[in-house]
CSV table of N, CA and C in Angstrom, one decimal:
chain,number,residue,atom,x,y,z
A,1,UNK,N,66.5,-46.3,-148.8
A,1,UNK,CA,65.9,-45.2,-147.9
A,1,UNK,C,66.4,-43.9,-148.5
A,2,UNK,N,65.5,-43.0,-148.7
A,2,UNK,CA,65.9,-41.7,-149.3
A,2,UNK,C,66.2,-40.7,-148.1
A,3,UNK,N,66.9,-39.7,-148.5
A,3,UNK,CA,67.3,-38.7,-147.5
A,3,UNK,C,66.2,-37.6,-147.6
A,4,UNK,N,66.2,-36.7,-146.6
A,4,UNK,CA,65.4,-35.5,-146.7
A,4,UNK,C,65.6,-34.7,-147.9
A,5,UNK,N,66.8,-34.5,-148.3
A,5,UNK,CA,67.2,-33.7,-149.4
A,5,UNK,C,66.7,-34.3,-150.7
A,6,UNK,N,66.8,-35.6,-150.8
A,6,UNK,CA,66.3,-36.3,-152.0
A,6,UNK,C,64.8,-36.3,-152.1
A,7,UNK,N,64.1,-36.3,-150.9
A,7,UNK,CA,62.7,-36.2,-150.9
A,7,UNK,C,62.3,-34.8,-151.3
A,8,UNK,N,63.0,-33.8,-150.8
A,8,UNK,CA,62.8,-32.4,-151.2
A,8,UNK,C,62.9,-32.2,-152.7
A,9,UNK,N,64.0,-32.7,-153.2
A,9,UNK,CA,64.2,-32.6,-154.7
A,9,UNK,C,63.1,-33.3,-155.5
A,10,UNK,N,62.7,-34.5,-155.1
A,10,UNK,CA,61.6,-35.1,-155.8
A,10,UNK,C,60.3,-34.3,-155.7
A,11,UNK,N,60.1,-33.7,-154.6
A,11,UNK,CA,58.9,-32.8,-154.6
A,11,UNK,C,58.9,-31.6,-155.5
A,12,UNK,N,60.2,-31.1,-155.5
A,12,UNK,CA,60.4,-30.0,-156.4
A,12,UNK,C,60.2,-30.4,-157.9
A,13,UNK,N,60.7,-31.5,-158.3
A,13,UNK,CA,60.7,-32.0,-159.7
A,13,UNK,C,59.2,-32.3,-160.0
A,14,UNK,N,58.3,-32.7,-159.1
A,14,UNK,CA,56.9,-33.0,-159.4
A,14,UNK,C,56.1,-31.7,-159.3
A,15,UNK,N,56.7,-30.6,-158.9
A,15,UNK,CA,56.0,-29.3,-158.8
A,15,UNK,C,55.0,-29.3,-157.7
A,16,UNK,N,55.3,-30.0,-156.6
A,16,UNK,CA,54.4,-30.0,-155.5
A,16,UNK,C,54.9,-28.9,-154.5
A,17,UNK,N,54.5,-27.7,-154.8
A,17,UNK,CA,54.9,-26.5,-154.0
A,17,UNK,C,54.2,-26.5,-152.6
A,18,UNK,N,53.0,-26.9,-152.6
A,18,UNK,CA,52.4,-27.0,-151.2
A,18,UNK,C,53.1,-27.9,-150.3
A,19,UNK,N,53.5,-29.0,-150.7
A,19,UNK,CA,54.2,-30.0,-149.9
A,19,UNK,C,55.6,-29.4,-149.4
A,20,UNK,N,56.2,-28.7,-150.3
A,20,UNK,CA,57.4,-28.0,-150.0
A,20,UNK,C,57.3,-26.9,-149.0
A,21,UNK,N,56.2,-26.2,-149.0
A,21,UNK,CA,55.9,-25.2,-148.0
A,21,UNK,C,55.6,-25.8,-146.7
A,22,UNK,N,54.9,-27.0,-146.7
A,22,UNK,CA,54.7,-27.6,-145.4
A,22,UNK,C,56.0,-28.1,-144.9
A,23,UNK,N,56.9,-28.7,-145.7
A,23,UNK,CA,58.2,-29.1,-145.2
A,23,UNK,C,59.0,-28.0,-144.6
A,24,UNK,N,58.9,-26.8,-145.3
A,24,UNK,CA,59.7,-25.7,-144.8
A,24,UNK,C,59.2,-25.2,-143.5
A,25,UNK,N,57.8,-25.2,-143.3
A,25,UNK,CA,57.2,-24.9,-142.0
A,25,UNK,C,57.7,-25.8,-140.9
A,26,UNK,N,57.7,-27.1,-141.2
A,26,UNK,CA,58.2,-28.1,-140.2
A,26,UNK,C,59.6,-27.8,-139.8
A,27,UNK,N,60.4,-27.5,-140.7
A,27,UNK,CA,61.8,-27.1,-140.5
A,27,UNK,C,62.0,-25.9,-139.5
A,28,UNK,N,61.2,-24.9,-139.9
A,28,UNK,CA,61.2,-23.7,-139.0
A,28,UNK,C,60.7,-24.0,-137.6
A,29,UNK,N,59.6,-24.8,-137.5
A,29,UNK,CA,59.1,-25.2,-136.2
A,29,UNK,C,60.3,-26.0,-135.4
A,30,UNK,N,60.9,-26.8,-136.0
A,30,UNK,CA,62.0,-27.6,-135.4
A,30,UNK,C,63.1,-26.7,-134.9
A,31,UNK,N,63.5,-25.8,-135.8
A,31,UNK,CA,64.6,-24.8,-135.4
A,31,UNK,C,64.3,-24.0,-134.2
A,32,UNK,N,63.0,-23.6,-134.2
A,32,UNK,CA,62.5,-22.8,-133.1
A,32,UNK,C,62.5,-23.5,-131.7
A,33,UNK,N,62.2,-24.8,-131.8
A,33,UNK,CA,62.2,-25.7,-130.6
A,33,UNK,C,63.6,-26.1,-130.1
A,34,UNK,N,64.5,-26.0,-131.0
A,34,UNK,CA,65.9,-26.5,-130.6
A,34,UNK,C,66.5,-25.6,-129.6
A,35,UNK,N,67.2,-26.1,-128.7
A,35,UNK,CA,67.9,-25.3,-127.8
A,35,UNK,C,69.3,-26.0,-127.4
A,36,UNK,N,70.1,-25.2,-127.0
A,36,UNK,CA,71.4,-25.9,-126.6
A,36,UNK,C,71.3,-26.4,-125.2
A,37,UNK,N,71.4,-27.7,-125.0
A,37,UNK,CA,71.1,-28.3,-123.7
A,37,UNK,C,72.3,-28.0,-122.8
A,38,UNK,N,72.1,-27.7,-121.6
A,38,UNK,CA,73.1,-27.4,-120.6
A,38,UNK,C,73.9,-28.7,-120.4
A,39,UNK,N,75.1,-28.5,-119.9
A,39,UNK,CA,76.0,-29.6,-119.6
A,39,UNK,C,75.3,-30.5,-118.6
A,40,UNK,N,75.6,-31.8,-118.7
A,40,UNK,CA,74.9,-32.7,-117.7
A,40,UNK,C,75.2,-32.3,-116.3
A,41,UNK,N,76.4,-31.9,-116.0
A,41,UNK,CA,76.8,-31.5,-114.6
A,41,UNK,C,77.8,-30.4,-114.7
A,42,UNK,N,77.4,-29.2,-114.4
A,42,UNK,CA,78.3,-28.1,-114.5
A,42,UNK,C,79.3,-28.1,-113.3
A,43,UNK,N,78.8,-28.2,-112.2
A,43,UNK,CA,79.6,-28.4,-111.0
A,43,UNK,C,79.0,-29.6,-110.1
A,44,UNK,N,79.9,-30.4,-109.6
A,44,UNK,CA,79.4,-31.5,-108.8
A,44,UNK,C,78.9,-31.0,-107.4
A,45,UNK,N,77.9,-31.6,-107.0
A,45,UNK,CA,77.2,-31.2,-105.8
A,45,UNK,C,77.9,-32.0,-104.6
A,46,UNK,N,78.1,-31.3,-103.6
A,46,UNK,CA,78.8,-32.0,-102.4
A,46,UNK,C,77.8,-33.0,-101.8
A,47,UNK,N,78.3,-34.2,-101.6
A,47,UNK,CA,77.5,-35.3,-100.9
A,47,UNK,C,77.3,-34.9,-99.5
A,48,UNK,N,76.1,-34.8,-99.0
A,48,UNK,CA,75.7,-34.6,-97.7
A,48,UNK,C,74.7,-35.6,-97.2
A,49,UNK,N,74.4,-35.7,-96.0
A,49,UNK,CA,73.3,-36.5,-95.5
A,49,UNK,C,71.9,-36.2,-96.1
A,50,UNK,N,71.8,-34.9,-96.3
A,50,UNK,CA,70.5,-34.4,-96.9
A,50,UNK,C,70.4,-34.9,-98.3
A,51,UNK,N,71.4,-34.9,-99.1
A,51,UNK,CA,71.4,-35.4,-100.5
A,51,UNK,C,71.2,-36.8,-100.5
A,52,UNK,N,71.8,-37.6,-99.6
A,52,UNK,CA,71.6,-39.0,-99.4
A,52,UNK,C,70.2,-39.4,-99.1
A,53,UNK,N,69.6,-38.6,-98.3
A,53,UNK,CA,68.1,-38.8,-98.0
A,53,UNK,C,67.3,-38.6,-99.2
A,54,UNK,N,67.6,-37.6,-100.0
A,54,UNK,CA,66.8,-37.3,-101.2
A,54,UNK,C,67.1,-38.5,-102.2
A,55,UNK,N,68.2,-39.0,-102.3
A,55,UNK,CA,68.5,-40.2,-103.1
A,55,UNK,C,67.6,-41.3,-102.7
A,56,UNK,N,67.6,-41.7,-101.5
A,56,UNK,CA,66.8,-42.8,-101.0
A,56,UNK,C,65.3,-42.5,-101.2
A,57,UNK,N,64.9,-41.3,-101.0
A,57,UNK,CA,63.4,-41.0,-101.2
A,57,UNK,C,63.1,-41.2,-102.7
A,58,UNK,N,63.9,-40.6,-103.6
A,58,UNK,CA,63.6,-40.9,-105.1
A,58,UNK,C,63.7,-42.3,-105.5
A,59,UNK,N,64.5,-43.0,-104.9
A,59,UNK,CA,64.7,-44.4,-105.2
A,59,UNK,C,63.5,-45.2,-104.8
A,60,UNK,N,63.0,-44.8,-103.6
A,60,UNK,CA,61.9,-45.7,-103.0
A,60,UNK,C,60.6,-45.2,-103.6
A,61,UNK,N,60.4,-44.0,-104.0
A,61,UNK,CA,59.1,-43.5,-104.4
A,61,UNK,C,58.9,-43.4,-106.0
A,62,UNK,N,60.0,-43.4,-106.7
A,62,UNK,CA,59.8,-43.3,-108.2
A,62,UNK,C,60.5,-44.5,-108.8
A,63,UNK,N,60.2,-44.7,-110.0
A,63,UNK,CA,60.9,-45.8,-110.8
A,63,UNK,C,62.2,-45.3,-111.5
A,64,UNK,N,62.8,-44.2,-110.9
A,64,UNK,CA,63.9,-43.7,-111.6
A,64,UNK,C,65.1,-44.6,-111.5
A,65,UNK,N,66.0,-44.6,-112.6
A,65,UNK,CA,67.3,-45.3,-112.4
A,65,UNK,C,68.3,-44.6,-111.6
A,66,UNK,N,69.3,-45.2,-111.3
A,66,UNK,CA,70.4,-44.5,-110.5
A,66,UNK,C,71.0,-43.3,-111.3
A,67,UNK,N,71.1,-43.5,-112.6
A,67,UNK,CA,71.6,-42.5,-113.5
A,67,UNK,C,70.7,-41.3,-113.5
A,68,UNK,N,69.5,-41.5,-113.6
A,68,UNK,CA,68.4,-40.5,-113.6
A,68,UNK,C,68.4,-39.8,-112.3
A,69,UNK,N,68.5,-40.4,-111.2
A,69,UNK,CA,68.6,-39.8,-109.9
A,69,UNK,C,69.9,-38.9,-109.8
A,70,UNK,N,71.0,-39.5,-110.2
A,70,UNK,CA,72.2,-38.7,-110.3
A,70,UNK,C,72.1,-37.5,-111.0
A,71,UNK,N,71.6,-37.5,-112.2
A,71,UNK,CA,71.4,-36.4,-113.1
A,71,UNK,C,70.5,-35.3,-112.4
A,72,UNK,N,69.4,-35.8,-111.8
A,72,UNK,CA,68.5,-34.8,-111.2
A,72,UNK,C,69.1,-34.1,-110.0
A,73,UNK,N,69.9,-34.8,-109.3
A,73,UNK,CA,70.5,-34.2,-108.0
A,73,UNK,C,71.8,-33.6,-108.2
A,74,UNK,N,72.5,-33.8,-109.5
A,74,UNK,CA,73.8,-33.3,-109.7
A,74,UNK,C,74.9,-34.0,-109.1
A,75,UNK,N,74.8,-35.3,-108.9
A,75,UNK,CA,75.9,-36.0,-108.2
A,75,UNK,C,76.2,-37.1,-109.2
A,76,UNK,N,77.3,-37.8,-108.9
A,76,UNK,CA,77.9,-39.0,-109.7
A,76,UNK,C,76.9,-40.2,-109.4
A,77,UNK,N,76.7,-41.0,-110.5
A,77,UNK,CA,75.9,-42.2,-110.3
A,77,UNK,C,76.6,-43.1,-109.3
A,78,UNK,N,77.8,-43.2,-109.2
A,78,UNK,CA,78.5,-44.1,-108.3
A,78,UNK,C,78.1,-43.7,-106.8
A,79,UNK,N,78.0,-42.4,-106.6
A,79,UNK,CA,77.6,-42.0,-105.2
A,79,UNK,C,76.2,-42.4,-104.9
A,80,UNK,N,75.3,-42.4,-105.9
A,80,UNK,CA,73.9,-42.8,-105.8
A,80,UNK,C,73.9,-44.3,-105.4
A,81,UNK,N,74.7,-45.1,-106.0
A,81,UNK,CA,74.9,-46.5,-105.8
A,81,UNK,C,75.3,-46.8,-104.4
A,82,UNK,N,76.4,-46.0,-103.9
A,82,UNK,CA,76.9,-46.2,-102.6
A,82,UNK,C,75.7,-45.9,-101.5
A,83,UNK,N,74.9,-44.9,-101.8
A,83,UNK,CA,73.9,-44.6,-100.8
A,83,UNK,C,72.9,-45.7,-100.8
A,84,UNK,N,72.4,-46.1,-102.0
A,84,UNK,CA,71.4,-47.1,-102.1
A,84,UNK,C,71.8,-48.5,-101.6
A,85,UNK,N,72.9,-48.9,-102.0
A,85,UNK,CA,73.4,-50.3,-101.7
A,85,UNK,C,74.1,-50.4,-100.3
A,86,UNK,N,74.9,-49.4,-100.0
A,86,UNK,CA,75.7,-49.5,-98.7
A,86,UNK,C,75.3,-48.5,-97.6
A,87,UNK,N,74.3,-47.7,-97.8
A,87,UNK,CA,73.9,-46.7,-96.8
A,87,UNK,C,74.9,-45.7,-96.4
A,88,UNK,N,75.8,-45.3,-97.4
A,88,UNK,CA,76.9,-44.4,-97.1
A,88,UNK,C,76.3,-43.0,-97.1
A,89,UNK,N,76.9,-42.1,-96.5
A,89,UNK,CA,76.6,-40.7,-96.4
A,89,UNK,C,75.4,-40.4,-95.6
A,90,UNK,N,74.8,-41.3,-94.9
A,90,UNK,CA,73.5,-41.0,-94.2
A,90,UNK,C,73.8,-40.4,-92.8
A,91,UNK,N,75.0,-40.4,-92.3
A,91,UNK,CA,75.2,-39.7,-91.0
A,91,UNK,C,76.1,-38.5,-91.2
A,92,UNK,N,75.9,-37.6,-90.3
A,92,UNK,CA,76.7,-36.4,-90.3
A,92,UNK,C,77.9,-36.4,-89.5
A,93,UNK,N,78.4,-37.5,-89.2
A,93,UNK,CA,79.5,-37.7,-88.3
A,93,UNK,C,80.8,-37.4,-89.2
A,94,UNK,N,81.6,-36.4,-88.7
A,94,UNK,CA,82.8,-36.1,-89.4
A,94,UNK,C,83.9,-37.2,-89.4
A,95,UNK,N,83.7,-38.2,-88.5
A,95,UNK,CA,84.6,-39.3,-88.4
A,95,UNK,C,84.1,-40.5,-89.2
A,96,UNK,N,83.0,-40.3,-89.9
A,96,UNK,CA,82.6,-41.5,-90.7
A,96,UNK,C,83.6,-41.8,-91.8
A,97,UNK,N,83.7,-43.0,-92.3
A,97,UNK,CA,84.7,-43.4,-93.3
A,97,UNK,C,84.6,-42.5,-94.6
A,98,UNK,N,83.4,-42.1,-95.0
A,98,UNK,CA,83.3,-41.3,-96.2
A,98,UNK,C,83.8,-40.0,-96.1
A,99,UNK,N,83.6,-39.4,-94.8
A,99,UNK,CA,84.1,-38.0,-94.6
A,99,UNK,C,85.6,-38.0,-94.4
A,100,UNK,N,86.1,-39.0,-93.7
A,100,UNK,CA,87.6,-39.1,-93.6
A,100,UNK,C,88.2,-39.3,-94.9
A,101,UNK,N,87.7,-40.2,-95.7
A,101,UNK,CA,88.3,-40.4,-97.1
A,101,UNK,C,88.3,-39.1,-97.9
A,102,UNK,N,87.1,-38.4,-97.9
A,102,UNK,CA,87.0,-37.1,-98.6
A,102,UNK,C,88.0,-36.1,-98.1
A,103,UNK,N,88.2,-36.0,-96.8
A,103,UNK,CA,89.1,-35.0,-96.3
A,103,UNK,C,90.6,-35.4,-96.6
A,104,UNK,N,90.9,-36.6,-96.6
A,104,UNK,CA,92.2,-37.1,-97.0
A,104,UNK,C,92.5,-36.8,-98.5
A,105,UNK,N,91.5,-37.0,-99.3
A,105,UNK,CA,91.7,-36.8,-100.7
A,105,UNK,C,91.8,-35.3,-101.0
A,106,UNK,N,91.1,-34.4,-100.2
A,106,UNK,CA,91.2,-33.0,-100.4
A,106,UNK,C,92.6,-32.6,-100.0
A,107,UNK,N,93.1,-33.1,-98.9
A,107,UNK,CA,94.4,-32.8,-98.4
A,107,UNK,C,95.5,-33.1,-99.4
A,108,UNK,N,95.4,-34.3,-100.0
A,108,UNK,CA,96.4,-34.8,-101.0
A,108,UNK,C,96.3,-33.8,-102.2
A,109,UNK,N,95.2,-33.4,-102.6
A,109,UNK,CA,95.0,-32.5,-103.7
A,109,UNK,C,95.6,-31.2,-103.5
A,110,UNK,N,95.4,-30.6,-102.3
A,110,UNK,CA,95.9,-29.4,-101.8
A,110,UNK,C,97.4,-29.5,-101.8
A,111,UNK,N,97.9,-30.6,-101.2
A,111,UNK,CA,99.4,-30.8,-101.1
A,111,UNK,C,100.0,-30.8,-102.5
A,112,UNK,N,99.4,-31.6,-103.4
A,112,UNK,CA,99.9,-31.8,-104.8
A,112,UNK,C,99.9,-30.5,-105.5
A,113,UNK,N,98.9,-29.6,-105.3
A,113,UNK,CA,98.8,-28.3,-105.9
A,113,UNK,C,99.9,-27.4,-105.4
A,114,UNK,N,100.1,-27.4,-104.1
A,114,UNK,CA,101.1,-26.5,-103.5
A,114,UNK,C,102.5,-26.9,-104.0
A,115,UNK,N,102.7,-28.2,-104.2
A,115,UNK,CA,104.0,-28.7,-104.6
A,115,UNK,C,104.3,-28.3,-106.0
A,116,UNK,N,103.3,-28.4,-106.9
A,116,UNK,CA,103.6,-28.1,-108.3
A,116,UNK,C,103.7,-26.6,-108.5
A,117,UNK,N,103.1,-25.7,-107.6
A,117,UNK,CA,103.2,-24.3,-107.7
A,117,UNK,C,104.5,-23.7,-107.2
A,118,UNK,N,105.1,-24.4,-106.2
A,118,UNK,CA,106.2,-23.9,-105.6
A,118,UNK,C,107.5,-24.2,-106.3
A,119,UNK,N,107.6,-25.5,-106.8
A,119,UNK,CA,108.9,-25.9,-107.5
A,119,UNK,C,108.6,-26.5,-108.8
A,120,UNK,N,109.3,-26.0,-109.9
A,120,UNK,CA,109.1,-26.6,-111.2
A,120,UNK,C,109.6,-28.0,-111.3
A,121,UNK,N,109.0,-28.9,-112.0
A,121,UNK,CA,109.5,-30.2,-112.2
A,121,UNK,C,110.8,-30.2,-113.0
A,122,UNK,N,111.7,-31.1,-112.5
A,122,UNK,CA,112.9,-31.2,-113.2
A,122,UNK,C,112.7,-32.4,-114.3
A,123,UNK,N,113.4,-32.3,-115.4
A,123,UNK,CA,113.4,-33.3,-116.3
A,123,UNK,C,114.0,-34.6,-115.8
A,124,UNK,N,113.3,-35.7,-116.0
A,124,UNK,CA,113.8,-36.9,-115.4
A,124,UNK,C,114.8,-37.6,-116.3
A,125,UNK,N,116.0,-38.0,-115.9
A,125,UNK,CA,117.0,-38.6,-116.7
A,125,UNK,C,116.8,-40.1,-116.4
A,126,UNK,N,117.3,-41.0,-117.1
A,126,UNK,CA,117.2,-42.4,-116.9
A,126,UNK,C,118.0,-42.8,-115.5
A,127,UNK,N,117.7,-43.8,-114.9
A,127,UNK,CA,118.4,-44.2,-113.7
A,127,UNK,C,119.8,-44.4,-113.9
A,128,UNK,N,120.6,-43.9,-112.9
A,128,UNK,CA,122.1,-44.1,-113.1
A,128,UNK,C,122.4,-45.4,-112.4
A,129,UNK,N,123.4,-46.2,-113.1
A,129,UNK,CA,123.8,-47.4,-112.4
A,129,UNK,C,125.3,-47.2,-112.0
A,130,UNK,N,125.6,-47.9,-110.9
A,130,UNK,CA,127.0,-47.8,-110.4
A,130,UNK,C,127.9,-48.8,-111.0
A,131,UNK,N,129.1,-48.4,-111.3
A,131,UNK,CA,130.0,-49.4,-111.8
A,131,UNK,C,130.6,-50.0,-110.6
A,132,UNK,N,130.4,-51.3,-110.4
A,132,UNK,CA,130.8,-52.1,-109.2
A,132,UNK,C,132.3,-52.1,-109.1
A,133,UNK,N,133.0,-52.2,-110.2
A,133,UNK,CA,134.5,-52.3,-110.0
A,133,UNK,C,135.1,-50.9,-109.5
A,134,UNK,N,134.6,-49.9,-110.1
A,134,UNK,CA,135.2,-48.6,-109.7
A,134,UNK,C,134.4,-47.7,-108.7
A,135,UNK,N,133.2,-48.1,-108.5
A,135,UNK,CA,132.3,-47.4,-107.5
A,135,UNK,C,131.8,-46.1,-108.0
A,136,UNK,N,131.9,-45.9,-109.3
A,136,UNK,CA,131.4,-44.6,-109.9
A,136,UNK,C,130.0,-44.8,-110.5
A,137,UNK,N,129.3,-43.7,-110.6
A,137,UNK,CA,128.0,-43.8,-111.2
A,137,UNK,C,128.2,-43.6,-112.7
A,138,UNK,N,127.6,-44.5,-113.5
A,138,UNK,CA,127.7,-44.3,-115.0
A,138,UNK,C,126.2,-44.0,-115.5
A,139,UNK,N,126.1,-43.2,-116.5
A,139,UNK,CA,124.8,-42.9,-117.0
A,139,UNK,C,124.2,-44.2,-117.5
A,140,UNK,N,122.8,-44.1,-117.5
A,140,UNK,CA,122.0,-45.2,-118.0
A,140,UNK,C,122.2,-45.3,-119.5
A,141,UNK,N,122.1,-46.5,-120.0
A,141,UNK,CA,122.3,-46.8,-121.5
A,141,UNK,C,121.2,-46.1,-122.2
A,142,UNK,N,121.6,-45.5,-123.4
A,142,UNK,CA,120.6,-44.9,-124.3
A,142,UNK,C,119.8,-45.9,-125.0
A,143,UNK,N,118.6,-45.4,-125.3
A,143,UNK,CA,117.7,-46.3,-126.1
A,143,UNK,C,118.3,-46.5,-127.6
A,144,UNK,N,118.0,-47.7,-128.1
A,144,UNK,CA,118.5,-48.0,-129.4
A,144,UNK,C,117.7,-47.3,-130.5
A,145,UNK,N,116.5,-47.1,-130.3
A,145,UNK,CA,115.6,-46.5,-131.2
A,145,UNK,C,114.9,-45.2,-130.6
A,146,UNK,N,114.7,-44.3,-131.3
A,146,UNK,CA,114.0,-43.1,-130.9
A,146,UNK,C,112.7,-43.0,-131.8
A,147,UNK,N,111.9,-42.1,-131.4
A,147,UNK,CA,110.6,-41.9,-132.2
A,147,UNK,C,111.0,-41.4,-133.6
A,148,UNK,N,112.0,-40.6,-133.7
A,148,UNK,CA,112.5,-40.0,-135.0
A,148,UNK,C,112.9,-41.1,-136.0
A,149,UNK,N,113.4,-42.3,-135.4
A,149,UNK,CA,113.9,-43.3,-136.2
A,149,UNK,C,112.8,-44.0,-137.0
A,150,UNK,N,111.6,-44.0,-136.5
A,150,UNK,CA,110.4,-44.7,-137.1
A,150,UNK,C,109.9,-44.0,-138.2
């Protein structure tokens, strides 16, 4: 199989300038049509009962796959699966299992972010062992090999 460059060189050797001109026009047309595609999902869309209803409607009325539905609505494919298979996110109840899990996760993330901002992490040393005879803590044994040894 020849490459486009080899094909172009063969046309040039044969003196087929009209074919080269057509090839150049095709390249320009392709360059003009090219665009930088946006990211698949710039920001995730919050799952709501309205989005869940849209997912069910698209699933029932079109032949779209879960991935296509997720891409169109800006949500994760796993969320689309949850709505279709298990009926999640269909009620607006803040006490529903999905809403409670989401709120817990948000609270954990907020707590984790506040802890890392307030105090710097200390370097972790190996676990100390106690000397049973003397009751003193002795440092953990050092590794026999280090990365520099390799």
